[in-house]
Coordinates of C-alpha atoms in Angstrom, one line a residue:
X13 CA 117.3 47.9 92.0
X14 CA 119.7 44.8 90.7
X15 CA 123.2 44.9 91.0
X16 CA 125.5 44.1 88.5
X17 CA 126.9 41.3 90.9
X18 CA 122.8 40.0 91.0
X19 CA 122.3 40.4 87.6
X20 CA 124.9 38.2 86.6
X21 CA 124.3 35.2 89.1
X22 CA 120.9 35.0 87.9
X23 CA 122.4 34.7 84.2
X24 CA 124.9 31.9 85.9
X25 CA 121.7 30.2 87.2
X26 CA 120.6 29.9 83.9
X27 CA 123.3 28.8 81.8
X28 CA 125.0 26.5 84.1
X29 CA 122.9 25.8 87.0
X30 CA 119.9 24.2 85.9
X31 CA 117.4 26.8 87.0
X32 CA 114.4 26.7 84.6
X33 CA 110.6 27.1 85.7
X34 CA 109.8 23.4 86.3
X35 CA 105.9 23.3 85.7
X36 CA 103.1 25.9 84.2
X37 CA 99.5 24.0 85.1
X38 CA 96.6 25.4 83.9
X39 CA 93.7 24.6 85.9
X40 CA 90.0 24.3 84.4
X41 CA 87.2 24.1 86.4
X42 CA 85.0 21.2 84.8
X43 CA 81.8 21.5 87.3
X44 CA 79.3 23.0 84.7
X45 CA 80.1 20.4 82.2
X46 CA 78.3 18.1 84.7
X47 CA 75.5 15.4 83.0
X48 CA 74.1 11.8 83.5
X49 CA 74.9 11.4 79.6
X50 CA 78.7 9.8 79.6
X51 CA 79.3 10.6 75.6
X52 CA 77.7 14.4 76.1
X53 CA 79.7 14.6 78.9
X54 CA 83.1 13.6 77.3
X55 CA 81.9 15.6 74.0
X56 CA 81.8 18.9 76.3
X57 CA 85.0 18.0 78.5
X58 CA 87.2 17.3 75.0
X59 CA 85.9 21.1 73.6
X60 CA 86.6 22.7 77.2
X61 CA 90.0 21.4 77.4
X62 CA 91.3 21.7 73.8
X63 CA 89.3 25.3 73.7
X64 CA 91.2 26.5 76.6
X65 CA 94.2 24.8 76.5
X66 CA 95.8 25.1 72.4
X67 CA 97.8 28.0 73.2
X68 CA 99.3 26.5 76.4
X69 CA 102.3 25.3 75.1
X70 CA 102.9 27.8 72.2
X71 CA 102.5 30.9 75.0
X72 CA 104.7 29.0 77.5
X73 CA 107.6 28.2 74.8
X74 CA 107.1 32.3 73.4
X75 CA 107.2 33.3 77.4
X76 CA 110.2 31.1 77.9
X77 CA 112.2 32.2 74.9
X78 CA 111.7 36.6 75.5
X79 CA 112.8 35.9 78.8
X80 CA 115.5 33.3 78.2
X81 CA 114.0 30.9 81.2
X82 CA 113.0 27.4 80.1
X83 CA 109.5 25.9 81.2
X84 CA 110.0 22.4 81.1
X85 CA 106.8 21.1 81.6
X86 CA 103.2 22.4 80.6
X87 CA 100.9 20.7 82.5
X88 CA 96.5 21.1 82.8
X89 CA 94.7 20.5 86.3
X90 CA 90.9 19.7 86.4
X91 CA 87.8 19.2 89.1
X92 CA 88.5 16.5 90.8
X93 CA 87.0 13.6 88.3
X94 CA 84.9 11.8 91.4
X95 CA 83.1 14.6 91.9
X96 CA 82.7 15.8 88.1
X97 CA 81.5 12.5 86.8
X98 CA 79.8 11.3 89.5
X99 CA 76.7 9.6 88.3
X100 CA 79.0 7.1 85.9
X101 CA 80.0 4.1 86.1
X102 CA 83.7 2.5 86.4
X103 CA 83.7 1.5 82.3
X104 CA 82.1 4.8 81.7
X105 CA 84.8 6.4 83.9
X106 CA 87.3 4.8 82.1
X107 CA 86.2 6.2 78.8
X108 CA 86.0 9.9 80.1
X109 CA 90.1 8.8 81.2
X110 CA 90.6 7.9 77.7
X111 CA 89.0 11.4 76.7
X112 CA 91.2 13.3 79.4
X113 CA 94.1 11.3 77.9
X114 CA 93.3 12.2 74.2
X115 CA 92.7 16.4 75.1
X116 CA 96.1 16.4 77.0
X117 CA 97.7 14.9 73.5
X118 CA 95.9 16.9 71.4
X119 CA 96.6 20.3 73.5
X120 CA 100.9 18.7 74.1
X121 CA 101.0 19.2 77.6
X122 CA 103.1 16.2 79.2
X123 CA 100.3 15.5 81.6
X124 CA 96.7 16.2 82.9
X125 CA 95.7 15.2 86.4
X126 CA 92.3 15.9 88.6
X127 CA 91.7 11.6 88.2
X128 CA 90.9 12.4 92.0
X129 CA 88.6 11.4 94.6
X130 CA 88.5 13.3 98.0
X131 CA 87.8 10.6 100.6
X132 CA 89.4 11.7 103.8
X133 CA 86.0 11.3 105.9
X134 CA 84.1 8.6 103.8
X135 CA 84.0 6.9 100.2
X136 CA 80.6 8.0 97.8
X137 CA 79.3 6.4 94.9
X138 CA 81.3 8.7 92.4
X139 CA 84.5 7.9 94.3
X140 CA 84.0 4.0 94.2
X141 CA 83.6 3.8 90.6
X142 CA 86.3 6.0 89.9
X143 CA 88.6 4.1 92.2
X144 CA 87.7 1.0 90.6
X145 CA 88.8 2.6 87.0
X146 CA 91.9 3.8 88.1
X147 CA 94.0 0.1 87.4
X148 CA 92.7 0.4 83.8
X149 CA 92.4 4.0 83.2
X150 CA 96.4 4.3 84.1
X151 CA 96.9 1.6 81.8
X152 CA 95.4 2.7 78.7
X153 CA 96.3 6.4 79.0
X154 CA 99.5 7.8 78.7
X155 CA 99.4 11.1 80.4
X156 CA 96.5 11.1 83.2
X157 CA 97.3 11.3 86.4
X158 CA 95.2 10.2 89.5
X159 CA 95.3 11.5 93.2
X160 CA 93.3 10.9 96.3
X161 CA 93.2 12.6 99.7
X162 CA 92.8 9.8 102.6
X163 CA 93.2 11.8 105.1
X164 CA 93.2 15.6 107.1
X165 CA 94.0 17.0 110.0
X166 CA 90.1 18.3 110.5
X167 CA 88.5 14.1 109.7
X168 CA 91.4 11.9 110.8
X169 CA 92.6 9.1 108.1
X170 CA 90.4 7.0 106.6
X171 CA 91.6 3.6 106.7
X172 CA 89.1 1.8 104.7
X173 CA 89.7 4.3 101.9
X174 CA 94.0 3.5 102.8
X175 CA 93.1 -0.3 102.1
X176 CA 91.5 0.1 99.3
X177 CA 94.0 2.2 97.5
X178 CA 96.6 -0.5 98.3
X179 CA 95.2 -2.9 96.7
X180 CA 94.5 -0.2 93.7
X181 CA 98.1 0.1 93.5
X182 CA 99.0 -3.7 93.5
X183 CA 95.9 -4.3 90.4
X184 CA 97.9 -1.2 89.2
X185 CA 101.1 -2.1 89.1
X186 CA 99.9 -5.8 87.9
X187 CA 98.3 -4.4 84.7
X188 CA 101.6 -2.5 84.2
X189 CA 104.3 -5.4 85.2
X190 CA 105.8 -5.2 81.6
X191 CA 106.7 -2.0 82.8
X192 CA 108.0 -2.3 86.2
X193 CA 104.5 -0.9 87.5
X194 CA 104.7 1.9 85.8
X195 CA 101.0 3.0 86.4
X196 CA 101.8 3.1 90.4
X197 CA 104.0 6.0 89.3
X198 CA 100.8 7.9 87.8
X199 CA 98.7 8.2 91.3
X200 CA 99.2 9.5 94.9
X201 CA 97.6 8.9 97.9
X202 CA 97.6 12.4 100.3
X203 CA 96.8 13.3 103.5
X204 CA 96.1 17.6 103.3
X205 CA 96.0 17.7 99.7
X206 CA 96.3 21.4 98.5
X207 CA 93.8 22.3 95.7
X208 CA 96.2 24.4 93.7
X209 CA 99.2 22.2 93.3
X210 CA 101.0 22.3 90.3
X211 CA 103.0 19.3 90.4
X212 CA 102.0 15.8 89.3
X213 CA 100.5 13.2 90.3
X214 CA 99.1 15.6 92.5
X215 CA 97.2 18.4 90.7
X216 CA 93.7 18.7 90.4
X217 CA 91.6 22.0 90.6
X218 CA 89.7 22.2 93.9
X219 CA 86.4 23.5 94.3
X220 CA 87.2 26.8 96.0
X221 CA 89.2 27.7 92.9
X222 CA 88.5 30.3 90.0
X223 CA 87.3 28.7 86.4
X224 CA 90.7 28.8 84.7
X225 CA 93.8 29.6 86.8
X226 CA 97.5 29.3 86.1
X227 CA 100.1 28.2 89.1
X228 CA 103.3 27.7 88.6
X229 CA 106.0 25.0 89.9
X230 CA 109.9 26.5 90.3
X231 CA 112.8 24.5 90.4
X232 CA 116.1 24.8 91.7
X233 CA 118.0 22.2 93.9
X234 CA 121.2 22.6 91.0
X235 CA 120.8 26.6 92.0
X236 CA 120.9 26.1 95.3
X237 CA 123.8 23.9 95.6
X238 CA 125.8 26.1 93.4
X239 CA 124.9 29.2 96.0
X240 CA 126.4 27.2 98.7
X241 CA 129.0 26.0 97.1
X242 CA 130.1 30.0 96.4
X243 CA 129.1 31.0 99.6
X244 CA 131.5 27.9 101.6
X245 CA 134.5 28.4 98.9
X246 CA 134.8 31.9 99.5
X247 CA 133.8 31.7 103.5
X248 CA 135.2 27.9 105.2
X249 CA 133.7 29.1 108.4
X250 CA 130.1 29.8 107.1
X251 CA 127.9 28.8 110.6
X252 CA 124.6 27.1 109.9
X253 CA 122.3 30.4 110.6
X254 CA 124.8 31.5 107.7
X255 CA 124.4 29.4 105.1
X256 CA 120.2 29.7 105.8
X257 CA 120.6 33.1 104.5
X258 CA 122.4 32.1 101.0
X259 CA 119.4 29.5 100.9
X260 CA 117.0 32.2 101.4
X261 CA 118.3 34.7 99.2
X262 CA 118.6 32.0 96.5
X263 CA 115.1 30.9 96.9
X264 CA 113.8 34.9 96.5
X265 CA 115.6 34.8 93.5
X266 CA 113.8 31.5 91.8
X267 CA 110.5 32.4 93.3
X268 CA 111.1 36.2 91.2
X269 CA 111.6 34.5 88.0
X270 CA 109.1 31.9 88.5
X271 CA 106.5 34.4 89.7
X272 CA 107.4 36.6 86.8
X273 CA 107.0 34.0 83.6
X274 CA 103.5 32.6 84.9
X275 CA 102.2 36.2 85.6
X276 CA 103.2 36.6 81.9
X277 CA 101.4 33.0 81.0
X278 CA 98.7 34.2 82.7
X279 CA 97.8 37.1 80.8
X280 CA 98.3 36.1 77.8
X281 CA 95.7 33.0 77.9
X282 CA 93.7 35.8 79.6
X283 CA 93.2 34.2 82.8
X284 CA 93.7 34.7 86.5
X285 CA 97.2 34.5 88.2
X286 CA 96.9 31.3 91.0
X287 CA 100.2 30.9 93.1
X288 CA 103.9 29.8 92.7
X289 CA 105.0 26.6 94.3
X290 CA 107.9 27.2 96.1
X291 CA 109.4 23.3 95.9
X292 CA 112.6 22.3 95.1
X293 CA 112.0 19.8 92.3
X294 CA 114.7 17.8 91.5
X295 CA 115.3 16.0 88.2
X296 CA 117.4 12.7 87.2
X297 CA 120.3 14.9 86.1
X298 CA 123.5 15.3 87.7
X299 CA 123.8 18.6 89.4
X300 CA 120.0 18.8 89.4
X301 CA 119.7 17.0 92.8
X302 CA 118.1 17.7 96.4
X303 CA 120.5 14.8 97.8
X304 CA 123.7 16.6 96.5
X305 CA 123.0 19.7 98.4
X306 CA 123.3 17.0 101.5
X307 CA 126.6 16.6 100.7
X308 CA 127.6 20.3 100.2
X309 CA 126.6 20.9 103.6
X310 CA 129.0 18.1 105.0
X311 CA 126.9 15.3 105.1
X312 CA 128.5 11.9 103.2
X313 CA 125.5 11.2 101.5
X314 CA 121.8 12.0 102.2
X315 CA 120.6 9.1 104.8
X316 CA 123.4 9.7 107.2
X317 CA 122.3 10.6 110.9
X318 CA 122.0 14.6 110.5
X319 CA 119.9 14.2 107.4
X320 CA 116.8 15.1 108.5
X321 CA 117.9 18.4 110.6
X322 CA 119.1 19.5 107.5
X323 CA 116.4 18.9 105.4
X324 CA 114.5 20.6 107.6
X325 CA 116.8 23.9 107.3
X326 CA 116.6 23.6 103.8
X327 CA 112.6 23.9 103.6
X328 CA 112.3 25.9 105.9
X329 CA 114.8 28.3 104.4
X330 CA 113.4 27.8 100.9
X331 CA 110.0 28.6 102.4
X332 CA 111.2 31.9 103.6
X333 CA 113.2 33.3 100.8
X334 CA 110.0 32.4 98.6
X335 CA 107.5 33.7 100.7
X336 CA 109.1 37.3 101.1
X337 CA 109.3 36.8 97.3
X338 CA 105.5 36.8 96.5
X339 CA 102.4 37.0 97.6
X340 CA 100.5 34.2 96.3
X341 CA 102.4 30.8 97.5
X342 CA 100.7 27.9 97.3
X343 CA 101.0 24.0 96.3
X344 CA 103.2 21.9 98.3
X345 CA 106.1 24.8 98.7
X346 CA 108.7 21.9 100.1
X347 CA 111.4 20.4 99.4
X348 CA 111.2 17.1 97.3
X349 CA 112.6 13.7 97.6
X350 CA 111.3 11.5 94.6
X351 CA 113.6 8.6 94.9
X352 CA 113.8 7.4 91.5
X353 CA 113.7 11.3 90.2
X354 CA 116.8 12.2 92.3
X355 CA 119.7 10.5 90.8
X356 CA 121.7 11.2 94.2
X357 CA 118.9 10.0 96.2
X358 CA 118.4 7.4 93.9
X359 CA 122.3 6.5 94.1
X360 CA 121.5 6.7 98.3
X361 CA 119.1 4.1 98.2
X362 CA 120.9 1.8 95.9
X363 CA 124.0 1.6 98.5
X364 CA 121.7 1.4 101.4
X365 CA 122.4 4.3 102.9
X366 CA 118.4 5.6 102.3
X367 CA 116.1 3.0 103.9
X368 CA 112.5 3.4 103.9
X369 CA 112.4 4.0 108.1
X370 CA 115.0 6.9 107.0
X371 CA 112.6 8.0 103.8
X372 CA 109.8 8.4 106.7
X373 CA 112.0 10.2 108.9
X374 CA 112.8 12.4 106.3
X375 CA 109.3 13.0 105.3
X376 CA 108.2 14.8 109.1
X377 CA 110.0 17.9 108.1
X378 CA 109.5 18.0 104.0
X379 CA 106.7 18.0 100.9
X380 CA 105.6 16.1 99.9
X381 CA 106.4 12.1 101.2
X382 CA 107.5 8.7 100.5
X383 CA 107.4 10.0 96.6
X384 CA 108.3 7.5 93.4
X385 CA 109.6 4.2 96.4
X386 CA 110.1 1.5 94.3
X387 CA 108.9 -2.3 96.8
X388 CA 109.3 -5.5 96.3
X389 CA 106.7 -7.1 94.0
X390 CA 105.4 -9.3 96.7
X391 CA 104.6 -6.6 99.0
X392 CA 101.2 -7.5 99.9
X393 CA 98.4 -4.7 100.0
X394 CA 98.1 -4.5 103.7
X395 CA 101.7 -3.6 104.4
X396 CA 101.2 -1.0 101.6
X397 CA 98.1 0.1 103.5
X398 CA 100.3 0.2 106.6
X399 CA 103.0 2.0 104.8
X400 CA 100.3 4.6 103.6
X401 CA 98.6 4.9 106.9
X402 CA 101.9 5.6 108.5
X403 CA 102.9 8.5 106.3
X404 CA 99.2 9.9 106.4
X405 CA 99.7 9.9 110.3
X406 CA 102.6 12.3 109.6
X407 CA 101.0 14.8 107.7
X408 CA 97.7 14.5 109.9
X409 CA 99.7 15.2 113.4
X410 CA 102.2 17.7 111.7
X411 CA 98.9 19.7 110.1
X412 CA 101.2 19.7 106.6
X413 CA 100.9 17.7 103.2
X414 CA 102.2 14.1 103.1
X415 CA 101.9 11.8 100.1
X416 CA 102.7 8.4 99.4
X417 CA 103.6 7.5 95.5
X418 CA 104.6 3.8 96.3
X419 CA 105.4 1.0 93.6
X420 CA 105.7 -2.6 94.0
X421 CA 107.5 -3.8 90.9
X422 CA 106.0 -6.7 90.0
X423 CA 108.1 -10.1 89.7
X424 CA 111.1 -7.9 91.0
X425 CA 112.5 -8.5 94.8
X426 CA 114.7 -6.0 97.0
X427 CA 118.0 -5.1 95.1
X428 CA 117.0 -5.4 91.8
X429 CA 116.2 -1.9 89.4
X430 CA 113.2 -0.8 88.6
X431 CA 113.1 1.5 85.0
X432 CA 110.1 4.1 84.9
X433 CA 112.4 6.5 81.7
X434 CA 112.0 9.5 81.2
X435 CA 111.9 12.4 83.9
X436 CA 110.4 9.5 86.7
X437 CA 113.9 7.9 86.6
X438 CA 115.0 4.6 88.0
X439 CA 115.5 2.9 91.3
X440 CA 116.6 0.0 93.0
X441 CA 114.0 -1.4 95.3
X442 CA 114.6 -1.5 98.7
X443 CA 113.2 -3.8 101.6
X444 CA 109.9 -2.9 103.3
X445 CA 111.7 -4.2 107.0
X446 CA 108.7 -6.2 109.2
X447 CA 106.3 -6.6 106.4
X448 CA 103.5 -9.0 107.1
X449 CA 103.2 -8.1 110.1
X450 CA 100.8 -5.1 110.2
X451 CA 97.7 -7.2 108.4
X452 CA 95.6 -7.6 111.4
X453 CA 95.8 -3.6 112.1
X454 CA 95.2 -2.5 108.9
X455 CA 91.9 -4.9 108.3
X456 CA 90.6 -3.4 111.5
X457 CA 89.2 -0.8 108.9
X458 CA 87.3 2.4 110.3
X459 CA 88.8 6.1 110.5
X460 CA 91.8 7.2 113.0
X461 CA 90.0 9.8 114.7
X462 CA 91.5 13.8 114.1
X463 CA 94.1 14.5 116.3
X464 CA 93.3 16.9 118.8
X465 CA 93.9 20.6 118.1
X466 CA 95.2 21.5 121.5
X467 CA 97.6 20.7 123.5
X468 CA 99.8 20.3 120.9
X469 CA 103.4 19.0 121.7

């Protein structure tokens, strides 16, 4: 049973605190749609996902209003796309983007993604066309997103597939230059993808997954904060162990409510319950930020030397307050650091207290990586590769997720600002210290053996 006291800090979550659930995804398995005809094929994907997905957003916003919780974003997840369509060609893969593109508009979710290609041991036929479409399929669609898994802690990183997506993202961000790259912003490259992640660029539904599915994405870095902010005010001499336990109790609470509105999305559309991602998802908004809870818990500003030992309390914490919260957990379940979507991170980076070394640091102990970096236009593909391959390392040694969502703003050098809108922010672009100087490594090509499984230290 709730107490009063309970009751009415989850009311202060909600009316000043920012808390809201940040994402409902529905994911549709596309795999019996599969053809060799492209137009029958993007005939039967357009009914699938406007047939399952109208009510999305009208059951989300009924949901949200009963309860008084806000979900932000409605989102749809699909087969990864390589897989799916893998008998077409790049210009026919571009037109099934444009058809993606056009069922997430008609439907009014914010985005689709599943624009993936799994690649971590080798790249197929389907995933080199679809690779080759991503530049103009980002560009002529407004709300498809595109992910690829490199690399796992089972095959080791594949470093030809790492060089090609670098220079995916420079033809990217080169097609978008009028917008500061904005297509770069639109596609992740992963080491240990999850196949039930509800955030963006991210989601896709993985094969092992049921035919329609609902996960859901909480929030709550501006809830947190607050919590500590109580806890500290009314207790100066709050120990570290201590304030783990107001993180943990807050995070049971957010995982509750999330758990609670997509178990009530889910049977309404009449279809399975998937998990709750237990991120913290931060947004451009002040008091909505991962990097203010840095400085609630002493730190001048997120960057400074202590940073990453208390990033890792904070997932770790948020981990364990969620997990005794629900059984079914999935996604990333980490703590965020989108540098352009964090206005205090953001603010960081600016003053050059967040450097990209630090941003790696930072990355060993969190979900999901170096996430929304805007780099100097001139930033040649190999040192992107090398950038990639780095973070990939990461996630392959550490057996977690790790992503890189990198964007080299064309015509734009280190210092300047970078203007994405929306909930993807802005950013001043910071160096990229030694690049050049990785070009000979990276064109060595080939796969970084899997780590070994034993002996692990």
């Amino acid at each position: 049973m709730l107490t009063e006291k309970e009751v009415l800090t989850t009311l202060e979550m909600l009316r000043n605190e920012h808390l809201d659930v940040r994402t409902v995804t529905l994911g549709l398995s596309l795999f019996d749609l599969a053809t060799h005809d492209a137009a029958r094929f993007q005939d039967r994907l357009l009914s699938r996902i406007t047939g399952m997905a109208a009510s999305l957003v009208d059951v989300c916003d009924e949901v949200g209003d009963i309860y008084g919780i806000p979900v932000v974003n409605k989102r749809i997840s699909v087969s990864p796309m390589a897989v799916v369509g893998a008998p077409f060609s790049s210009r026919e893969l571009v037109q099934i983007a444009m058809t993606l593109d056009q069922a997430a508009q008609e439907v009014g979710v914010d985005f689709i993604g599943g624009f993936s290609a799994l690649v971590e041991k080798g790249l197929a036929r389907g995933d080199l066309s679809l690779i080759e479409a991503v530049p103009e399929a980002l560009t002529a669609t407004s709300r498809l997103c595109a992910s690829f898994n490199v690399a796992t802690t089972a095959a080791g990183i594949n470093m030809d597939a790492v060089l090609l997506l670098a220079k995916t993202i420079k033809a990217a961000a080169a097609r978008t230059a009028d917008q500061d790259g904005l297509a770069c912003a639109k596609m992740g490259v992963f080491a240990n993808i999850p196949q039930d992640v509800p955030f963006m660029a991210g989601a896709y539904l993985g094969v092992g997954e049921p035919n329609a599915v609902i996960n859901v994405g909480v929030s709550g870095p501006g809830v947190v904060k607050r919590a500590l902010e109580r806890a500290m005010e009314a207790d100066d001499h709050l120990a570290l162990d201590e304030i783990s336990e107001v993180i943990k109790r807050t995070a049971f609470k957010v995982t509750r409510i999330g758990e609670l509105i997509g178990r009530e999305v889910a049977k309404r559309l009449n279809v399975p319950f998937g998990v709750v991602d237990l991120s913290l998802a931060p947004t451009p908004n002040v008091g909505d930020s991962v990097g203010e809870i840095f400085q609630v818990l002493g730190l001048a500003h997120i960057g400074a030397p202590g940073s990453t030992a208390a990033l890792a309390m904070l997932n770790d914490a948020v981990k364990k307050g969620g997990a005794f919260a629900s059984s079914s957990v999935g996604g990333f379940s980490g703590a965020f650091i989108p540098v352009s979507e964090d206005l205090n991170i953001a603010e960081a980076a600016a003053q050059g207290h967040l450097t990209l070394p630090k941003l790696e640091a930072l990355t060993s102990v969190c979900s999901v990586g170096l996430d929304m970096v805007a780099l100097p236009g001139d930033t040649s593909a190999e040192t992107l590769a090398a950038i990639i391959a780095d973070e990939m390392a990461i996630g392959v040694i550490n057996r977690k997720t790790t992503a890189a969502r990198l964007i080299p703003v064309p015509g734009k050098k280190a210092g300047e600002k970078a203007f994405f809108g929306g909930l993807l922010g802005e950013a001043v672009i910071i160096p990229v210290p030694g690049s050049g100087g990785s070009d000979r490594f990276i064109n060595l090509g080939g796969r970084v053996p899997a780590p070994l499984q034993s002996l692990g230290n």
